[in-house]
Coordinates of C-alpha atoms (C1' of nucleotides) in Angstrom, one line a residue:
Chain A
M183 CA 195.3 -25.5 61.5
L184 CA 193.8 -29.0 61.2
P185 CA 196.2 -31.8 60.4
A186 CA 194.2 -32.7 57.3
Q187 CA 194.2 -29.1 56.2
R188 CA 198.0 -29.0 56.7
R189 CA 198.4 -32.0 54.3
D190 CA 196.1 -30.6 51.7
E191 CA 198.1 -27.4 51.9
L192 CA 201.4 -29.2 51.5
L193 CA 200.1 -30.9 48.4
R194 CA 198.8 -27.6 47.1
V195 CA 202.1 -25.8 47.6
L196 CA 203.9 -28.7 46.0
R197 CA 201.7 -28.5 43.0
T198 CA 201.7 -24.7 42.6
E199 CA 205.3 -23.9 43.6
G200 CA 206.9 -27.1 42.5
R201 CA 208.6 -27.7 45.9
V202 CA 208.2 -27.5 49.6
V203 CA 210.9 -26.3 52.0
A204 CA 210.1 -27.9 55.3
K205 CA 211.5 -25.1 57.4
D206 CA 209.9 -22.3 55.5
F207 CA 206.5 -24.0 55.4
A208 CA 206.6 -24.6 59.1
A209 CA 207.5 -21.0 59.8
R210 CA 205.0 -19.6 57.4
H211 CA 202.1 -21.5 58.9
G212 CA 203.2 -21.4 62.5
L213 CA 203.8 -25.2 62.7
S214 CA 206.6 -27.3 64.1
E215 CA 209.1 -28.6 61.6
D216 CA 208.6 -32.0 63.1
S217 CA 204.9 -32.1 62.0
V218 CA 205.8 -30.9 58.5
R219 CA 208.5 -33.5 58.1
R220 CA 206.3 -36.3 59.5
D221 CA 203.7 -35.4 56.9
L222 CA 206.2 -35.2 54.1
R223 CA 207.6 -38.6 55.1
E224 CA 204.1 -40.2 55.1
M225 CA 203.2 -38.5 51.8
A226 CA 206.4 -39.8 50.3
A227 CA 205.6 -43.3 51.5
A228 CA 202.2 -43.0 49.9
G229 CA 203.8 -42.0 46.7
L230 CA 202.4 -38.4 46.7
C231 CA 205.7 -36.7 46.7
Q232 CA 209.4 -37.2 46.6
R233 CA 211.3 -36.6 49.8
V234 CA 214.6 -34.7 49.4
Y235 CA 217.0 -33.1 51.8
G236 CA 215.4 -29.9 53.0
G237 CA 211.9 -30.6 51.9
A238 CA 210.0 -32.4 49.1
L239 CA 209.5 -32.3 45.4
P240 CA 206.7 -33.5 43.1
V241 CA 207.0 -37.2 42.1
S242 CA 207.3 -36.4 38.4
P243 CA 210.9 -35.5 37.4
A244 CA 209.6 -33.3 34.6
V245 CA 208.1 -30.9 37.1
V246 CA 211.2 -31.0 39.2
D247 CA 213.5 -29.6 36.5
Y248 CA 211.1 -26.7 36.0
A249 CA 210.7 -26.1 39.7
G250 CA 214.4 -26.3 40.2
R251 CA 215.1 -23.5 37.7
Q252 CA 212.3 -21.4 39.1
G253 CA 213.6 -22.0 42.6
V254 CA 217.0 -20.7 41.8
A255 CA 215.6 -17.6 40.1
V256 CA 213.4 -16.6 43.1
E257 CA 215.9 -17.4 45.8
N258 CA 217.4 -13.9 45.8
K259 CA 214.1 -12.2 46.0
D260 CA 213.1 -14.6 48.7
R261 CA 216.0 -13.7 50.9
V262 CA 215.1 -10.0 50.6
A263 CA 211.5 -10.8 51.1
R264 CA 212.0 -12.8 54.2
R265 CA 214.2 -10.0 55.7
A266 CA 211.6 -7.4 54.8
A267 CA 208.7 -9.5 56.1
A268 CA 210.4 -9.4 59.5
L269 CA 209.9 -5.6 59.5
V270 CA 206.2 -6.1 59.8
R271 CA 205.8 -6.5 63.5
P272 CA 202.8 -8.2 65.1
G273 CA 200.1 -5.6 65.8
S274 CA 201.7 -3.0 63.6
T275 CA 200.4 -1.4 60.4
A276 CA 202.5 -1.7 57.2
I277 CA 202.0 -0.3 53.7
L278 CA 203.1 -2.8 51.0
D279 CA 204.0 -1.6 47.5
G280 CA 203.3 -3.4 44.3
G281 CA 205.7 -5.4 42.2
T282 CA 207.1 -8.9 42.3
T283 CA 209.4 -8.3 45.3
A284 CA 206.5 -6.9 47.4
L285 CA 204.4 -9.9 46.3
A286 CA 207.2 -12.1 47.6
V287 CA 207.1 -10.2 50.9
A288 CA 203.3 -10.7 51.2
R289 CA 203.8 -14.5 50.7
A290 CA 206.7 -14.5 53.2
L291 CA 204.6 -13.1 56.0
P292 CA 204.1 -15.7 58.8
A293 CA 200.7 -17.3 58.4
D294 CA 199.6 -16.4 61.9
L295 CA 200.8 -12.8 61.9
E296 CA 198.3 -10.4 63.3
A297 CA 198.9 -7.1 61.6
T298 CA 197.3 -4.6 59.3
V299 CA 198.6 -4.4 55.7
V300 CA 197.7 -1.5 53.4
T301 CA 198.4 -2.0 49.7
H302 CA 197.6 -0.4 46.4
S303 CA 198.4 -3.6 44.5
P304 CA 195.4 -6.0 43.6
T305 CA 197.9 -8.8 43.2
V306 CA 199.4 -8.3 46.7
A307 CA 195.9 -8.0 48.1
A308 CA 194.8 -11.3 46.6
A309 CA 197.9 -13.0 48.0
L310 CA 197.2 -11.6 51.4
A311 CA 193.8 -13.2 51.3
E312 CA 195.7 -16.4 52.3
H313 CA 196.7 -14.8 55.6
P314 CA 193.7 -15.2 57.9
A315 CA 195.0 -13.0 60.7
V316 CA 196.2 -10.1 58.6
K317 CA 193.7 -7.2 58.2
V318 CA 194.0 -6.0 54.6
L319 CA 193.1 -2.6 53.4
V320 CA 193.1 -2.0 49.7
L321 CA 193.7 1.5 48.4
G322 CA 191.5 2.1 45.4
G323 CA 192.2 4.3 42.3
R324 CA 192.9 4.1 38.6
L325 CA 194.7 0.9 37.7
F326 CA 198.1 1.4 36.3
K327 CA 198.4 -1.6 33.9
H328 CA 202.1 -2.1 33.7
S329 CA 202.9 -2.8 37.3
V330 CA 199.3 -3.6 38.3
V331 CA 198.9 -1.0 41.1
T332 CA 196.4 1.8 41.6
S333 CA 197.3 5.4 41.6
G334 CA 195.8 8.9 40.9
A335 CA 193.6 11.2 42.9
L336 CA 191.4 8.6 44.4
L337 CA 194.4 6.8 45.8
A338 CA 195.8 10.0 47.2
E339 CA 192.5 10.7 48.9
A340 CA 192.3 7.3 50.5
A341 CA 196.0 7.4 51.5
A342 CA 195.5 10.7 53.3
G343 CA 193.2 8.9 55.8
I344 CA 195.8 6.3 56.9
W345 CA 199.0 6.2 58.9
A346 CA 201.3 3.2 59.0
D347 CA 204.4 2.2 61.0
V348 CA 206.3 1.1 58.0
F349 CA 206.2 1.4 54.2
L350 CA 207.9 -1.4 52.2
L351 CA 208.8 0.3 48.9
G352 CA 209.6 -1.4 45.6
V353 CA 211.7 0.3 43.0
T354 CA 213.4 -0.6 39.8
G355 CA 216.7 1.0 40.5
V356 CA 219.0 2.0 43.4
H357 CA 221.8 4.2 42.1
P358 CA 224.5 6.2 43.9
E359 CA 223.7 9.4 42.0
A360 CA 220.1 8.8 40.6
G361 CA 218.9 7.6 43.9
L362 CA 215.7 5.4 44.1
T363 CA 214.1 5.3 40.7
T364 CA 211.2 3.8 38.8
G365 CA 210.0 3.7 35.2
D366 CA 206.9 5.9 35.4
A367 CA 206.4 9.4 36.6
E368 CA 202.9 8.9 38.1
E369 CA 204.1 5.7 39.8
A370 CA 206.9 7.6 41.3
A371 CA 204.5 10.2 42.7
T372 CA 202.3 7.5 44.1
K373 CA 205.2 5.9 45.9
R374 CA 206.2 9.3 47.3
T375 CA 202.6 9.8 48.6
L376 CA 202.7 6.4 50.3
A377 CA 206.2 7.1 51.8
S378 CA 204.7 10.2 53.4
R379 CA 202.0 8.2 55.1
A380 CA 204.4 5.9 57.1
G381 CA 206.9 6.5 59.9
D382 CA 209.7 4.4 58.4
T383 CA 210.3 3.6 54.7
Y384 CA 212.3 0.5 53.7
V385 CA 213.3 -0.2 50.1
L386 CA 213.1 -3.8 48.7
A387 CA 216.3 -4.0 46.6
S388 CA 217.2 -7.5 45.3
A389 CA 220.6 -7.8 43.6
E390 CA 219.5 -6.8 40.1
K391 CA 218.3 -3.4 41.3
I392 CA 221.6 -2.4 42.9
G393 CA 223.5 0.1 40.7
A394 CA 220.6 0.3 38.2
A395 CA 218.7 3.5 37.4
S396 CA 215.3 4.3 35.8
A397 CA 213.9 7.5 34.4
F398 CA 212.0 8.9 37.4
R399 CA 213.3 9.5 40.9
V400 CA 211.1 8.4 43.8
L401 CA 213.3 9.6 46.6
P402 CA 217.0 10.4 47.3
L403 CA 219.0 7.6 48.8
G404 CA 219.2 9.2 52.2
E405 CA 215.5 9.8 52.7
V406 CA 214.6 6.3 53.6
T407 CA 215.1 4.4 56.8
G408 CA 216.7 1.4 55.2
I409 CA 217.4 -0.4 51.9
V410 CA 217.1 -4.2 52.3
T411 CA 219.3 -6.1 49.9
D412 CA 220.9 -9.5 49.4
V413 CA 224.1 -8.0 47.9
P414 CA 227.1 -8.4 50.4
L415 CA 227.9 -5.0 51.9
D416 CA 231.6 -5.4 50.8
D417 CA 230.5 -5.7 47.1
P418 CA 231.9 -2.8 45.1
A419 CA 228.3 -1.7 44.0
A420 CA 227.2 -1.8 47.6
R421 CA 230.2 0.2 48.7
A422 CA 229.4 2.9 46.2
L423 CA 225.9 3.2 47.6
L424 CA 227.1 3.3 51.2
D425 CA 229.5 6.0 50.2
A426 CA 226.6 7.9 48.7
G427 CA 224.8 7.7 52.0
A428 CA 222.5 4.8 51.4
P429 CA 221.4 3.1 54.6
L430 CA 221.9 -0.5 53.2
V431 CA 220.6 -3.4 55.3
A432 CA 221.9 -6.9 54.4
A433 CA 219.4 -9.7 54.2
P434 CA 220.7 -12.9 56.0
Chain B
M142 CA 170.1 -24.1 70.4
L143 CA 167.9 -26.6 68.5
P144 CA 169.6 -29.7 67.1
A145 CA 168.4 -28.9 63.6
Q146 CA 169.6 -25.3 64.0
R147 CA 172.9 -26.6 65.1
R148 CA 173.3 -28.7 62.0
D149 CA 172.3 -25.9 59.7
E150 CA 174.9 -23.7 61.5
L151 CA 177.5 -26.3 61.1
L152 CA 176.9 -26.5 57.4
R153 CA 176.9 -22.7 57.1
V154 CA 180.2 -22.4 58.9
L155 CA 181.6 -25.2 56.7
R156 CA 180.5 -23.4 53.6
T157 CA 181.7 -19.9 54.6
E158 CA 184.9 -20.7 56.5
G159 CA 185.9 -23.8 54.7
R160 CA 186.2 -25.9 57.9
V161 CA 184.8 -26.6 61.3
V162 CA 186.9 -27.1 64.4
A163 CA 184.7 -29.2 66.7
K164 CA 186.2 -27.8 69.9
D165 CA 185.9 -24.1 68.8
F166 CA 182.4 -24.5 67.5
A167 CA 181.2 -26.1 70.7
A168 CA 182.8 -23.4 72.8
R169 CA 181.5 -20.6 70.6
H170 CA 177.9 -21.8 70.8
G171 CA 177.9 -23.2 74.3
L172 CA 177.5 -26.8 73.2
S173 CA 179.2 -30.0 74.3
E174 CA 181.9 -31.2 72.0
D175 CA 180.1 -34.5 72.0
S176 CA 177.0 -33.2 70.3
V177 CA 179.1 -31.4 67.7
R178 CA 181.1 -34.5 67.0
R179 CA 178.0 -36.6 66.8
D180 CA 176.5 -34.2 64.2
L181 CA 179.7 -34.1 62.2
R182 CA 179.8 -37.9 62.2
E183 CA 176.3 -38.2 60.9
M184 CA 176.8 -35.4 58.3
A185 CA 179.9 -37.2 57.1
A186 CA 177.9 -40.4 56.8
A187 CA 175.3 -38.6 54.8
G188 CA 178.0 -37.2 52.5
L189 CA 177.6 -33.6 53.6
C190 CA 181.1 -33.1 54.9
Q191 CA 184.4 -34.8 55.3
R192 CA 185.3 -35.8 58.8
V193 CA 188.9 -35.2 59.8
Y194 CA 190.8 -35.3 63.1
G195 CA 189.8 -32.1 64.9
G196 CA 186.7 -31.2 63.0
A197 CA 185.4 -31.4 59.4
L198 CA 186.2 -30.1 56.0
P199 CA 183.9 -29.7 53.0
V200 CA 183.4 -32.8 50.9
S201 CA 185.3 -31.3 48.0
P202 CA 187.8 -28.6 48.8
A203 CA 186.6 -27.0 45.5
V204 CA 183.4 -25.9 47.2
V205 CA 185.2 -23.3 49.2
D206 CA 188.8 -22.9 48.2
Y207 CA 188.8 -19.9 45.9
A208 CA 191.5 -21.1 43.6
G209 CA 189.9 -24.6 43.5
R210 CA 186.5 -23.2 42.7
Q211 CA 187.8 -22.2 39.4
G212 CA 187.3 -25.1 37.1
V213 CA 183.9 -26.1 38.6
A214 CA 181.3 -25.9 35.9
V215 CA 183.7 -24.1 33.6
E216 CA 181.7 -24.3 30.4
N217 CA 178.5 -23.1 32.1
K218 CA 180.3 -20.1 33.6
D219 CA 181.9 -19.3 30.3
R220 CA 178.6 -19.3 28.5
V221 CA 177.1 -16.9 31.1
A222 CA 180.3 -14.9 31.0
R223 CA 180.3 -14.4 27.3
R224 CA 176.7 -13.3 27.3
A225 CA 177.3 -10.9 30.2
A226 CA 180.5 -9.6 28.6
A227 CA 178.3 -8.4 25.7
L228 CA 176.4 -6.1 28.1
V229 CA 179.6 -4.0 28.5
R230 CA 179.2 -1.7 25.5
P231 CA 182.2 0.1 23.9
G232 CA 182.5 3.5 25.6
S233 CA 180.4 2.7 28.5
T234 CA 181.2 2.2 32.2
A235 CA 180.5 -1.1 34.0
I236 CA 180.8 -2.2 37.6
L237 CA 182.1 -5.7 37.9
D238 CA 181.5 -7.7 41.0
G239 CA 183.9 -10.3 42.6
G240 CA 183.7 -14.1 42.4
T241 CA 184.6 -16.7 39.8
T242 CA 181.8 -15.8 37.4
A243 CA 182.7 -12.1 37.3
L244 CA 186.3 -13.1 36.8
A245 CA 185.2 -15.1 33.8
V246 CA 183.4 -12.1 32.5
A247 CA 186.6 -10.0 32.8
R248 CA 188.5 -12.5 30.8
A249 CA 185.7 -12.8 28.2
L250 CA 185.8 -9.1 27.4
P251 CA 187.0 -8.4 23.9
A252 CA 190.7 -7.6 23.9
D253 CA 190.2 -4.3 22.0
L254 CA 187.2 -3.1 24.0
E255 CA 187.4 0.5 25.0
A256 CA 185.4 0.9 28.2
T257 CA 185.7 1.8 31.8
V258 CA 185.4 -1.0 34.4
V259 CA 185.0 -0.4 38.1
T260 CA 185.6 -3.3 40.4
H261 CA 186.0 -4.1 44.1
S262 CA 187.8 -7.4 43.4
P263 CA 191.6 -7.4 43.3
T264 CA 191.4 -10.6 41.3
V265 CA 189.2 -9.1 38.7
A266 CA 191.4 -6.0 38.6
A267 CA 194.5 -8.1 38.0
A268 CA 192.8 -9.9 35.2
L269 CA 191.8 -6.7 33.6
A270 CA 195.4 -5.5 33.5
E271 CA 195.5 -7.8 30.4
H272 CA 193.1 -5.6 28.5
P273 CA 195.1 -2.6 27.3
A274 CA 192.1 -0.5 26.2
V275 CA 190.0 -0.9 29.3
K276 CA 190.2 1.8 31.9
V277 CA 190.1 0.1 35.3
L278 CA 189.1 1.7 38.5
V279 CA 189.6 -0.2 41.7
L280 CA 187.4 0.5 44.7
G281 CA 189.4 0.3 47.9
G282 CA 188.3 -0.8 51.3
R283 CA 188.7 -3.6 53.9
L284 CA 189.5 -6.9 52.2
F285 CA 186.9 -9.6 52.7
K286 CA 189.0 -12.7 52.6
H287 CA 186.6 -15.4 51.6
S288 CA 185.5 -14.0 48.3
V289 CA 188.5 -11.6 47.9
V290 CA 186.6 -8.4 47.5
T291 CA 186.8 -5.1 49.4
S292 CA 183.9 -3.8 51.4
G293 CA 183.2 -1.4 54.3
A294 CA 183.0 2.3 54.8
L295 CA 186.0 3.1 52.6
L296 CA 184.3 1.3 49.7
A297 CA 181.0 3.0 50.2
E298 CA 182.7 6.4 50.2
A299 CA 184.6 5.6 47.0
A300 CA 181.4 4.1 45.4
A301 CA 179.4 7.3 46.1
G302 CA 181.6 9.1 43.7
I303 CA 181.0 7.0 40.7
W304 CA 178.1 6.2 38.3
A305 CA 178.0 3.3 35.9
D306 CA 175.8 2.3 33.0
V307 CA 175.6 -1.3 34.2
F308 CA 176.5 -3.5 37.2
L309 CA 177.2 -7.2 36.7
L310 CA 176.3 -8.8 40.0
G311 CA 177.5 -12.2 41.2
V312 CA 175.5 -14.1 43.8
T313 CA 175.5 -17.6 45.3
G314 CA 171.8 -18.3 45.0
V315 CA 168.8 -17.3 42.8
H316 CA 165.7 -18.6 44.5
P317 CA 162.0 -18.0 43.8
E318 CA 161.2 -17.0 47.4
A319 CA 164.6 -16.1 48.9
G320 CA 165.5 -13.9 45.9
L321 CA 169.1 -13.1 45.1
T322 CA 171.3 -14.3 48.0
T323 CA 174.9 -14.5 49.2
G324 CA 176.7 -16.1 52.1
D325 CA 177.7 -13.0 54.1
A326 CA 175.8 -10.1 55.4
E327 CA 178.4 -7.4 54.8
E328 CA 179.0 -8.7 51.3
A329 CA 175.3 -8.5 50.6
A330 CA 175.3 -4.9 51.8
T331 CA 178.3 -4.1 49.5
K332 CA 176.5 -5.6 46.5
R333 CA 173.4 -3.5 47.3
T334 CA 175.6 -0.4 47.4
L335 CA 177.1 -1.1 44.1
A336 CA 173.7 -1.9 42.6
S337 CA 172.6 1.6 43.6
R338 CA 175.4 3.2 41.6
A339 CA 174.4 1.8 38.2
G340 CA 171.6 2.3 35.9
D341 CA 171.0 -1.4 35.1
T342 CA 171.9 -4.4 37.2
Y343 CA 172.4 -7.8 35.6
V344 CA 172.9 -11.0 37.7
L345 CA 175.4 -13.6 36.7
A346 CA 173.6 -16.9 37.4
S347 CA 175.3 -20.0 36.1
A348 CA 173.2 -23.2 36.4
E349 CA 174.4 -24.2 39.9
K350 CA 173.0 -21.0 41.3
I351 CA 169.5 -21.5 40.0
G352 CA 167.1 -22.6 42.7
A353 CA 169.8 -22.3 45.4
A354 CA 169.6 -20.0 48.4
S355 CA 172.1 -18.6 50.8
A356 CA 171.6 -16.9 54.1
F357 CA 171.6 -13.2 53.2
R358 CA 169.4 -11.5 50.6
V359 CA 171.0 -9.0 48.3
L360 CA 168.0 -7.9 46.3
P361 CA 164.5 -9.3 45.5
L362 CA 164.2 -11.0 42.1
G363 CA 162.2 -8.2 40.5
E364 CA 164.6 -5.4 41.4
V365 CA 167.3 -6.2 38.8
T366 CA 167.2 -5.5 35.1
G367 CA 168.1 -9.1 34.1
I368 CA 169.4 -12.4 35.3
V369 CA 171.8 -14.0 32.8
T370 CA 171.7 -17.8 33.0
D371 CA 172.5 -20.8 30.9
V372 CA 169.6 -22.9 32.2
P373 CA 166.9 -23.3 29.4
L374 CA 163.9 -21.1 30.1
D375 CA 161.6 -24.1 29.9
D376 CA 163.5 -25.9 32.7
P377 CA 161.2 -26.4 35.8
A378 CA 163.6 -24.4 38.1
A379 CA 163.7 -21.6 35.5
R380 CA 159.9 -21.6 35.2
A381 CA 159.5 -21.3 38.9
L382 CA 161.7 -18.2 38.8
L383 CA 159.9 -16.7 35.9
D384 CA 156.6 -17.2 37.7
A385 CA 158.1 -15.4 40.7
G386 CA 158.8 -12.4 38.5
A387 CA 162.5 -13.0 37.7
P388 CA 163.7 -11.3 34.5
L389 CA 165.6 -14.3 33.2
V390 CA 167.9 -13.9 30.2
A391 CA 169.1 -17.0 28.5
A392 CA 172.7 -17.2 27.5
P393 CA 173.2 -18.5 23.9
Chain C
dC2 C1' 146.9 -37.4 84.2
dC3 C1' 149.8 -41.2 83.5
dT4 C1' 152.8 -44.1 80.9
dA5 C1' 155.3 -46.2 77.3
dG6 C1' 158.1 -45.0 73.6
dT7 C1' 161.4 -42.2 71.1
dG8 C1' 165.1 -39.3 70.6
dT9 C1' 168.7 -36.4 72.5
dT10 C1' 172.2 -35.4 75.7
dG11 C1' 176.1 -35.7 78.9
dC12 C1' 179.4 -38.7 81.0
dA13 C1' 182.9 -42.4 81.6
dC14 C1' 185.9 -45.5 79.5
dG15 C1' 189.3 -47.5 76.5
dT16 C1' 191.3 -46.5 71.9
dT17 C1' 193.4 -43.9 68.3
dT18 C1' 195.8 -40.0 66.6
dC19 C1' 198.7 -36.2 67.0
dT20 C1' 202.6 -33.7 68.8
dG21 C1' 206.9 -32.2 71.0
dC22 C1' 211.2 -33.6 72.6
dG23 C1' 215.5 -36.3 73.2
dT24 C1' 218.8 -39.1 70.9
dA25 C1' 221.4 -40.9 67.4
dC26 C1' 222.3 -40.9 62.5
dT27 C1' 223.2 -38.7 57.8
dA28 C1' 223.7 -35.5 53.9
dG29 C1' 225.9 -31.5 52.3
dC30 C1' 229.7 -28.2 52.5
dG31 C1' 234.1 -26.1 53.3
Chain D
dC163 C1' 237.6 -34.7 58.0
dG164 C1' 234.9 -32.0 60.9
dC165 C1' 231.1 -28.9 61.3
dT166 C1' 226.2 -27.8 60.6
dA167 C1' 221.7 -28.5 59.4
dG168 C1' 218.5 -31.7 58.4
dT169 C1' 216.6 -36.2 59.4
dA170 C1' 214.6 -40.7 61.4
dC171 C1' 213.1 -43.0 65.3
dG172 C1' 211.1 -43.8 69.7
dC173 C1' 208.6 -42.4 73.5
dA174 C1' 205.4 -40.1 76.5
dG175 C1' 201.8 -36.8 77.2
dA176 C1' 198.0 -34.5 75.4
dA177 C1' 194.1 -34.2 72.5
dA178 C1' 190.4 -36.1 70.0
dC179 C1' 187.8 -40.1 69.1
dG180 C1' 183.9 -43.8 69.2
dT181 C1' 181.1 -46.5 72.1
dG182 C1' 178.0 -47.8 75.5
dC183 C1' 175.1 -46.3 79.1
dA184 C1' 172.1 -43.7 82.0
dA185 C1' 169.5 -39.5 82.6
dC186 C1' 166.4 -36.4 80.7
dA187 C1' 162.9 -34.2 77.7
dC188 C1' 159.4 -34.5 74.7
dT189 C1' 155.3 -36.9 72.3
dA190 C1' 151.5 -39.8 71.7
dG191 C1' 148.2 -42.9 73.2
dG192 C1' 145.5 -44.7 76.8

DNA sequence: CCTAGTGTTGCACGTTTCTGCGTACTAGCG
DNA sequence: CGCTAGTACGCAGAAACGTGCAACACTAGG
């Protein structure tokens, strides 16, 4: 990445996300933290941003407040996303589900990662367009409006022709008795189809999903390789899941 | 390689990849870095690119950056988009191309329209999730990063199974001699495939496309049903197109 | 066919810019 | 108050840069 490009990108992220975390930005784009910090320092000196401990914020305080709230809200999902992103090994093939957590995973993938990602979410596909080294395969089909993913016969047909190392599955509930659940029957079926096309299946389960249950079961707790969560494993809800045989994996 | 060829190629790479790295370009084409740098310097002086350490970037990031491109010539695109949206009749099936103009068409569709829209653009698909009565079919395939559309064998296979009343085609150039052109060979092939799956094909040609030409021809001017544009039909550029047999349709 | 003129190219040189690393300092947190 | 992570600063090496110059090719006119 060209130095000038790097600075443009920093400004862009600052504008769109309301903040820049030096460490994350460096990791995401395969840069040294030093270069990022140096840029931020110079941009701050030029009045283009406001340097703070850990990164930078936009100059205008109005934007900062908003960004701050957003930041706190997404922090949990980010932790799960970062942990899950590490499951996509260089050179491997991964299936990425739809939904906000899966979208966060797509964004958390290292910028220089060379891998193949299969997805049935147009939103995730568009996000992955930012990752130059990732081969992206979109599974077509009828668009399911609520969660913005494709499903149906066309998808099943396309999915039959692929095989992935890992499937990162998003659900709306992880419950000791109900298992892994989601809010729509067809969506559940689609997720099952995708799970059958990968060697390992990991569930993306940020805190608000733990202990929750929706109407339709995707899979029983024990039939996935791991459930990535940011809830501490000694939390009562987590204990209940572990007792029910859920393979919980704590995000750092 | 001829000097003039080299400069054309530099501009092409700049346009399609959004940047040129002097060293890489020289290595890739068996040139000296000196020559490349010299060209870039002159092009920058002529205002054709922006010289940065390591290579060059487009004059305005908006030219290439997909997100940035939205906002350029907004009103023009909207006029074309509204006119084109009227071509999607209630109850009919339409294929919608990728790109910013097609995205504008998706947004311009009436909120209560009952129709089926087929698209190979994740961005357009996501936008159509806002239209509750529109059935959306996403064509899967390998994601082409630059314009964020799918293409390849998987797409061709999926496209073979559909038939639409109308195809709304986005291009980067409408030129009296070059015809309808776009910046990538595979993209051009994909657009041809889609055109073959619809009864009528209409081109989305906002003013900046008129008279412009890119490297790869999608179709000759005469082989489409109509070319929707906001340029007045008595404009010299429009006249030249009409003389060349282009079926121009003026947007109101 | 020769020659002067023009433009392009590769190379050498000194300069500028960028980057990674070591060191010492500081903010945040328990 | 001590620990950790983040930070600033300085430095040295590497990479990229611009400039001047000489070699070369190509053209036009004699």
